[in-house]
GROMACS .gro file of C-alpha atoms in nm:
model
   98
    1UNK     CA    1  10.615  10.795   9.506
    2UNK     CA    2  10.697  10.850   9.861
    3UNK     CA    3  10.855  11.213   9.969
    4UNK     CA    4  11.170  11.123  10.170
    5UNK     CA    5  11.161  11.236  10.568
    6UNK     CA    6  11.326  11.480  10.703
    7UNK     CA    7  11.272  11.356  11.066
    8UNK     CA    8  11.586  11.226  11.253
    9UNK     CA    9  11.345  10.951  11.365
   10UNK     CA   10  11.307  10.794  10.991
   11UNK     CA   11  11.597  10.695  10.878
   12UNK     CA   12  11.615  10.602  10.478
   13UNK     CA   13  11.641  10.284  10.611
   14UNK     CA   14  11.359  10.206  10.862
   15UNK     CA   15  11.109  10.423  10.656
   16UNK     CA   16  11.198  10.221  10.299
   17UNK     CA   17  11.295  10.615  10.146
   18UNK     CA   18  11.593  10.620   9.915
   19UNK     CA   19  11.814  10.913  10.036
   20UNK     CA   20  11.900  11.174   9.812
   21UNK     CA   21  11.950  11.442  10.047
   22UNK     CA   22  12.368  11.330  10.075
   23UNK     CA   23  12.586  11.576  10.246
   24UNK     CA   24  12.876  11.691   9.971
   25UNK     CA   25  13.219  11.491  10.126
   26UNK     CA   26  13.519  11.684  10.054
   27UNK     CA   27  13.751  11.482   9.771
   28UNK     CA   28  14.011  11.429  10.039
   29UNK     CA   29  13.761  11.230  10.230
   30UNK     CA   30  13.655  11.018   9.889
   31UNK     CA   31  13.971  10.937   9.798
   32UNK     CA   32  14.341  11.044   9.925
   33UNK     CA   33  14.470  11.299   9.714
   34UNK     CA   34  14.743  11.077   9.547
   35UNK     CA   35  14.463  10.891   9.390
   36UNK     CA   36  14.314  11.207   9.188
   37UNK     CA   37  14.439  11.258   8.824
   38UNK     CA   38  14.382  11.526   8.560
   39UNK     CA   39  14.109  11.425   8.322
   40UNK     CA   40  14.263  11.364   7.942
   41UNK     CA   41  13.947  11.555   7.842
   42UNK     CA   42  14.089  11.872   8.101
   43UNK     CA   43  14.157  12.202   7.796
   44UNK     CA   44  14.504  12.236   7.976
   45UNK     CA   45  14.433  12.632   8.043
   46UNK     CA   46  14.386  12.547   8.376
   47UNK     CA   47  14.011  12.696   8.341
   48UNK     CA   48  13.804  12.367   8.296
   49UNK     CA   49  13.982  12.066   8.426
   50UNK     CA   50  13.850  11.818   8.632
   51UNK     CA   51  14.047  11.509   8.778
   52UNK     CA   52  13.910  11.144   8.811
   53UNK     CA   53  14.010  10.841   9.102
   54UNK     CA   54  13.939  10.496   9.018
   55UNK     CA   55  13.709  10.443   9.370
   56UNK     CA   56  13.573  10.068   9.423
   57UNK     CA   57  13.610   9.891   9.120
   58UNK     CA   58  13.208  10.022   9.072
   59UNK     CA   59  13.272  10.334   9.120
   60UNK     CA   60  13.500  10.700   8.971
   61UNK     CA   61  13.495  11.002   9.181
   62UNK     CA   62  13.507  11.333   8.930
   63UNK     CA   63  13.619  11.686   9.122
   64UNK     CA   64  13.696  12.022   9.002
   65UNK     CA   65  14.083  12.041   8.991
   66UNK     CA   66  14.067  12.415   9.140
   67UNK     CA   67  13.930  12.343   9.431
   68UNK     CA   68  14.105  11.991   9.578
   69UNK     CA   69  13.947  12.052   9.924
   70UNK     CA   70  13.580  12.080   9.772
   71UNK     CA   71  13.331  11.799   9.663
   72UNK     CA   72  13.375  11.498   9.467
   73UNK     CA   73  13.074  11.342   9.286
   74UNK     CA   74  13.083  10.970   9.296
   75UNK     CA   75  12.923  10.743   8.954
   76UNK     CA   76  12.873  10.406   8.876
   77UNK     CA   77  13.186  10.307   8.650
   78UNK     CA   78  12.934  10.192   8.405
   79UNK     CA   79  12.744  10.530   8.415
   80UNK     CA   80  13.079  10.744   8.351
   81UNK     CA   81  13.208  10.477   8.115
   82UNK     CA   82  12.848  10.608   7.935
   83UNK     CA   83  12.916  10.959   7.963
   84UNK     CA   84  13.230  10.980   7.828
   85UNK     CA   85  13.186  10.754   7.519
   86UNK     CA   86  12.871  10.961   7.445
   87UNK     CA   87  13.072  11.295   7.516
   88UNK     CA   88  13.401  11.143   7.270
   89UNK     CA   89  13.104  11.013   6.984
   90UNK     CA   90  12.966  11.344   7.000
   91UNK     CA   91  12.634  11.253   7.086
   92UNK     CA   92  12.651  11.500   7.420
   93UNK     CA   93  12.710  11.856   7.364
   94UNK     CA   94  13.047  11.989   7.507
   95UNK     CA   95  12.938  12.329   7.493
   96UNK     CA   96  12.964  12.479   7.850
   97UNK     CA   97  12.618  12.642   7.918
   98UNK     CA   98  12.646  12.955   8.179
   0.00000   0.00000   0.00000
């Protein structure tokens, strides 16, 4: 497996490197803010709530509710659609680990 470059003259593209060195977008850049909504799975304390936007029809952006300004990570639809049917079966632990 190849290491990725770090040299502004390699590109991910020219040098065949998948990049997975993204810079973090702010959720406001993702999606506009009217497209964020609280997660149903959110405990309502205000403590561990994270809202969803329906992106591309391929794609969810998840951010933490507390901070609207910070990051947004961006999934498949398919691979949330996985996560939260395994979360909701019980077959993820929904224990937060600190």
């Amino acid at each position: 497996m190849r290491k990725p470059s770090h040299s502004s003259n390699n590109s991910p593209e020219s040098s065949g490197a998948i990049n997975t060195h993204r810079i973090p977008q702010p959720s406001t850049d993702v999606a506009p803010e009217a497209a964020w909504f609280k997660s149903s799975y959110s405990d309502g304390t205000g403590n561990n709530c994270v809202e969803a936007a329906d992106l591309k029809s391929t794609q969810v952006g998840v951010r933490d509710s507390k901070n609207k300004q910070g990051p947004a990570l961006v999934f498949r639809r398919s691979a949330w659609t996985s996560f939260i049917t395994g979360v909701s079966h019980g077959d993820l632990p929904t224990d937060a680990y600190v």
